[in-house]
Coordinates of N, CA and C in Angstrom, one line a residue:
M30 N -10.6 7.8 -5.4 CA -10.3 7.0 -6.3 C -10.6 6.7 -8.0
R31 N -9.4 6.7 -8.5 CA -10.0 6.1 -10.1 C -11.5 4.8 -10.1
A32 N -11.9 5.6 -10.8 CA -12.5 4.5 -11.6 C -13.2 4.6 -13.2
I33 N -13.9 3.4 -13.3 CA -14.6 4.2 -14.8 C -16.1 4.6 -14.9
L34 N -17.4 4.2 -14.8 CA -18.4 5.0 -14.8 C -18.9 4.9 -16.4
I35 N -19.5 3.4 -15.6 CA -20.7 3.0 -17.6 C -22.1 3.5 -16.8
K36 N -22.5 4.8 -17.1 CA -23.8 4.9 -17.6 C -24.4 5.2 -19.2
G37 N -25.1 3.6 -19.0 CA -25.9 3.4 -20.5 C -24.8 3.2 -21.9
L38 N -24.5 4.2 -22.7 CA -23.1 3.6 -23.8 C -22.6 5.1 -23.7
I39 N -21.8 4.9 -22.1 CA -21.4 6.1 -22.2 C -20.3 5.3 -21.1
I40 N -18.6 5.8 -21.3 CA -17.5 4.8 -20.2 C -17.3 6.4 -19.6
R41 N -17.1 6.7 -19.2 CA -15.9 7.5 -18.0 C -15.1 7.5 -17.1
R42 N -14.3 8.0 -17.4 CA -12.9 7.7 -15.9 C -13.1 9.1 -15.3
I43 N -13.7 8.5 -13.9 CA -13.6 9.8 -12.7 C -13.7 9.2 -11.8
D44 N -13.3 10.0 -10.7 CA -12.6 9.9 -9.2 C -13.5 10.5 -8.2
V45 N -13.6 9.6 -7.3 CA -15.3 8.6 -7.2 C -14.4 8.5 -5.2
E46 N -15.1 9.4 -4.4 CA -13.8 9.1 -3.3 C -14.3 7.2 -2.6
N47 N -12.9 6.9 -2.3 CA -12.9 6.0 -1.6 C -14.2 5.4 -0.4
T48 N -15.8 5.8 -0.4 CA -16.6 5.6 0.4 C -17.4 4.6 0.3
L49 N -18.2 4.3 1.9 CA -20.0 3.4 1.2 C -20.3 4.7 0.2
V50 N -20.6 5.8 0.7 CA -21.5 6.9 0.6 C -21.7 7.2 -0.5
A51 N -20.4 7.9 -1.6 CA -20.1 8.0 -2.8 C -20.0 6.6 -4.0
M52 N -20.2 5.3 -3.1 CA -20.0 4.6 -4.6 C -21.9 4.5 -4.5
Q53 N -22.2 4.4 -3.3 CA -23.8 4.7 -3.3 C -24.8 5.3 -4.1
K54 N -24.0 7.4 -4.4 CA -24.4 8.2 -4.8 C -24.0 7.9 -6.4
A55 N -22.3 6.7 -6.6 CA -22.4 7.2 -8.3 C -23.5 6.1 -9.2
V56 N -23.7 4.3 -8.2 CA -24.7 4.3 -9.1 C -26.1 4.4 -8.5
D57 N -26.3 5.7 -7.5 CA -27.4 5.9 -7.4 C -28.5 3.9 -6.9
G58 N -28.2 4.1 -5.9 CA -28.5 2.9 -4.7 C -27.3 2.0 -4.0
K59 N -28.1 0.4 -2.9 CA -27.1 0.0 -2.4 C -26.5 -1.3 -3.0
I60 N -24.7 -0.6 -2.2 CA -24.5 -1.0 -3.5 C -24.2 -2.8 -4.1
E61 N -24.0 -3.9 -4.7 CA -23.1 -4.8 -4.8 C -22.3 -5.0 -5.4
T62 N -21.0 -5.5 -5.8 CA -20.2 -6.1 -6.3 C -20.0 -7.3 -7.4
V63 N -19.1 -7.9 -7.9 CA -19.3 -8.1 -9.5 C -18.4 -8.6 -9.2
T64 N -17.1 -10.2 -9.1 CA -16.0 -9.2 -9.0 C -15.8 -10.2 -10.4
L65 N -14.0 -9.4 -11.1 CA -13.7 -9.4 -13.1 C -12.4 -10.1 -12.7
R66 N -11.6 -10.2 -13.9 CA -10.8 -10.4 -13.9 C -9.6 -9.2 -13.2
D67 N -8.4 -9.4 -13.6 CA -7.8 -8.5 -13.1 C -7.5 -7.7 -12.2
N68 N -8.1 -8.4 -10.9 CA -8.3 -7.4 -10.0 C -9.5 -6.5 -9.6
G69 N -10.0 -6.9 -10.8 CA -11.3 -5.9 -11.2 C -12.2 -5.9 -10.2
V70 N -13.3 -4.8 -10.0 CA -14.4 -4.7 -9.0 C -15.9 -4.2 -10.1
M71 N -16.9 -5.0 -10.1 CA -18.1 -4.1 -11.4 C -18.5 -3.7 -9.7
I72 N -19.4 -2.0 -9.0 CA -19.8 -1.8 -8.6 C -21.9 -1.5 -8.7
C73 N -22.2 -2.3 -8.5 CA -23.9 -2.1 -9.0 C -24.7 -2.2 -7.8
D74 N -25.8 -1.2 -8.3 CA -27.1 -1.0 -7.4 C -28.1 -2.6 -7.2
R75 N -27.9 -3.1 -6.3 CA -28.4 -4.7 -6.1 C -29.8 -4.2 -6.2
E76 N -30.6 -3.2 -6.2 CA -31.8 -3.0 -6.1 C -32.1 -2.6 -7.9
A77 N -31.2 -2.2 -8.7 CA -31.7 -2.0 -9.8 C -32.5 -2.5 -10.2
M78 N -32.7 -3.9 -10.7 CA -34.5 -4.8 -11.2 C -35.5 -3.9 -10.4
P79 N -35.9 -3.9 -9.4 CA -37.3 -3.1 -9.5 C -37.0 -2.0 -9.0
K80 N -36.2 -1.6 -9.2 CA -36.3 0.5 -9.5 C -36.5 0.5 -10.7
D81 N -36.5 -1.1 -12.0 CA -36.7 -0.6 -14.0 C -35.9 0.0 -14.2
K82 N -35.1 0.1 -13.5 CA -33.5 0.9 -14.1 C -32.5 -0.5 -15.3
P83 N -32.2 0.6 -16.4 CA -32.9 0.1 -17.4 C -31.0 -0.9 -17.1
Y84 N -31.2 -2.2 -18.3 CA -29.9 -3.4 -18.9 C -29.2 -2.3 -19.3
N85 N -28.0 -2.6 -18.4 CA -27.1 -2.0 -19.3 C -26.2 -2.8 -19.4
S86 N -26.0 -3.1 -21.3 CA -25.6 -4.1 -21.6 C -23.9 -3.5 -22.0
L87 N -23.4 -2.5 -22.6 CA -22.0 -2.4 -21.6 C -22.0 -3.4 -21.2
A88 N -21.8 -3.4 -19.9 CA -21.5 -3.2 -18.0 C -22.0 -4.9 -17.9
S89 N -23.1 -5.0 -18.5 CA -23.8 -7.2 -18.6 C -21.7 -7.4 -19.3
L90 N -21.2 -7.4 -20.4 CA -20.6 -7.9 -21.1 C -19.2 -7.9 -20.8
I91 N -19.0 -7.0 -19.9 CA -17.6 -6.8 -19.3 C -18.1 -8.1 -17.5
A92 N -18.7 -7.7 -17.2 CA -19.7 -8.6 -15.9 C -19.2 -10.4 -16.5
G93 N -19.8 -10.8 -17.6 CA -20.5 -11.2 -18.1 C -21.1 -12.5 -16.9
T94 N -22.7 -11.4 -16.8 CA -23.8 -11.1 -16.2 C -24.7 -9.9 -16.3
G95 N -26.0 -10.3 -16.0 CA -27.0 -9.3 -16.1 C -27.1 -8.1 -15.1
I96 N -26.8 -6.6 -15.6 CA -25.9 -6.1 -14.5 C -27.2 -4.7 -15.3
Y97 N -28.2 -4.7 -14.5 CA -28.7 -3.8 -15.0 C -28.4 -1.5 -13.8
G98 N -28.8 -0.8 -14.6 CA -28.6 0.7 -14.6 C -26.9 0.9 -13.9
D99 N -26.8 2.0 -13.3 CA -25.4 2.2 -14.1 C -23.9 1.4 -13.2
A100 N -23.3 1.5 -13.8 CA -21.8 0.4 -12.4 C -21.7 1.6 -13.1
L101 N -19.6 1.0 -11.5 CA -18.6 1.4 -11.4 C -17.4 0.3 -12.1
I102 N -15.8 0.2 -11.9 CA -15.7 -0.1 -12.3 C -14.4 -0.5 -11.4
V103 N -13.9 -0.7 -10.1 CA -12.4 -0.3 -9.4 C -12.0 -1.8 -9.7
G104 N -10.5 -1.4 -8.3 CA -10.1 -2.7 -8.4 C -10.1 -2.8 -6.4
A105 N -10.0 -4.1 -6.5 CA -9.3 -4.7 -5.5 C -7.6 -5.1 -4.3
D106 N -8.2 -4.3 -3.3 CA -6.7 -4.8 -2.6 C -7.3 -5.5 -1.5
C107 N -7.1 -7.0 -1.4 CA -7.7 -7.4 -0.3 C -9.0 -7.1 0.2
D108 N -8.9 -6.5 1.7 CA -10.4 -6.3 1.5 C -11.5 -4.3 1.0
T109 N -10.5 -4.1 0.1 CA -10.7 -3.3 -0.3 C -10.3 -1.9 -1.5
F110 N -11.3 -1.3 -1.5 CA -11.3 -0.2 -3.2 C -9.9 -0.3 -3.8
C111 N -9.5 0.1 -4.6 CA -8.5 0.4 -5.2 C -8.8 1.6 -6.6
D112 N -8.1 2.0 -6.5 CA -7.8 2.3 -8.1 C -8.2 1.7 -9.4
V113 N -8.5 1.3 -10.5 CA -9.1 1.1 -10.9 C -7.7 0.2 -11.8
P114 N -8.0 -1.4 -12.0 CA -6.6 -1.3 -12.8 C -7.0 -1.0 -14.7
D115 N -5.6 -1.4 -14.4 CA -5.2 -0.9 -15.7 C -6.0 -0.6 -16.6
P116 N -5.6 -2.9 -17.0 CA -5.9 -3.4 -18.5 C -7.4 -2.8 -18.3
F117 N -8.7 -2.2 -17.5 CA -9.7 -1.4 -17.7 C -10.1 -0.2 -18.2
L118 N -8.9 0.1 -18.5 CA -8.4 2.1 -18.3 C -8.5 2.3 -20.0
V119 N -8.6 1.2 -20.7 CA -8.7 1.0 -22.0 C -10.6 0.9 -22.8
F120 N -10.8 0.2 -21.8 CA -12.6 0.8 -21.5 C -12.9 2.8 -22.0
A121 N -12.3 3.2 -21.5 CA -12.5 5.3 -21.3 C -11.9 5.4 -22.1
D122 N -10.9 4.5 -23.5 CA -10.3 6.2 -24.3 C -11.6 5.7 -25.3
F123 N -12.3 5.4 -25.7 CA -13.0 4.7 -26.7 C -14.2 6.9 -26.8
P124 N -14.0 7.0 -27.7 CA -14.9 8.6 -28.0 C -16.8 8.0 -27.5
D125 N -17.1 9.4 -26.9 CA -18.4 9.2 -25.6 C -19.1 8.1 -26.7
D126 N -19.2 8.5 -28.0 CA -20.7 8.5 -29.0 C -20.3 7.0 -29.5
Y127 N -18.9 6.1 -29.1 CA -18.1 5.3 -30.3 C -19.2 3.7 -30.0
W128 N -19.7 3.9 -28.3 CA -20.8 2.5 -28.7 C -22.4 2.5 -29.0
K129 N -23.0 3.2 -29.3 CA -23.6 4.4 -29.7 C -24.2 3.4 -31.4

């Protein structure tokens, strides 16, 4: 499925399998979800703070709450994940060094 990966100050479009294992691998840990507007969902590592993962300022800004470690944005369709909604794709259109 189409997703956006927020890794530090880098935001990239990626394709990730719609499986628990693939999403856990993308965020390097057990997943936790944060509901976003426009049917978006941010997936992050729920144990990121105890693992001393760095504060993710971009993901936190988008989510409106503190996010640590890498984050993944996907879509939500009822009880399942799907492609990232189009309004979030604008974040991936910036050059890699834009947010530095």
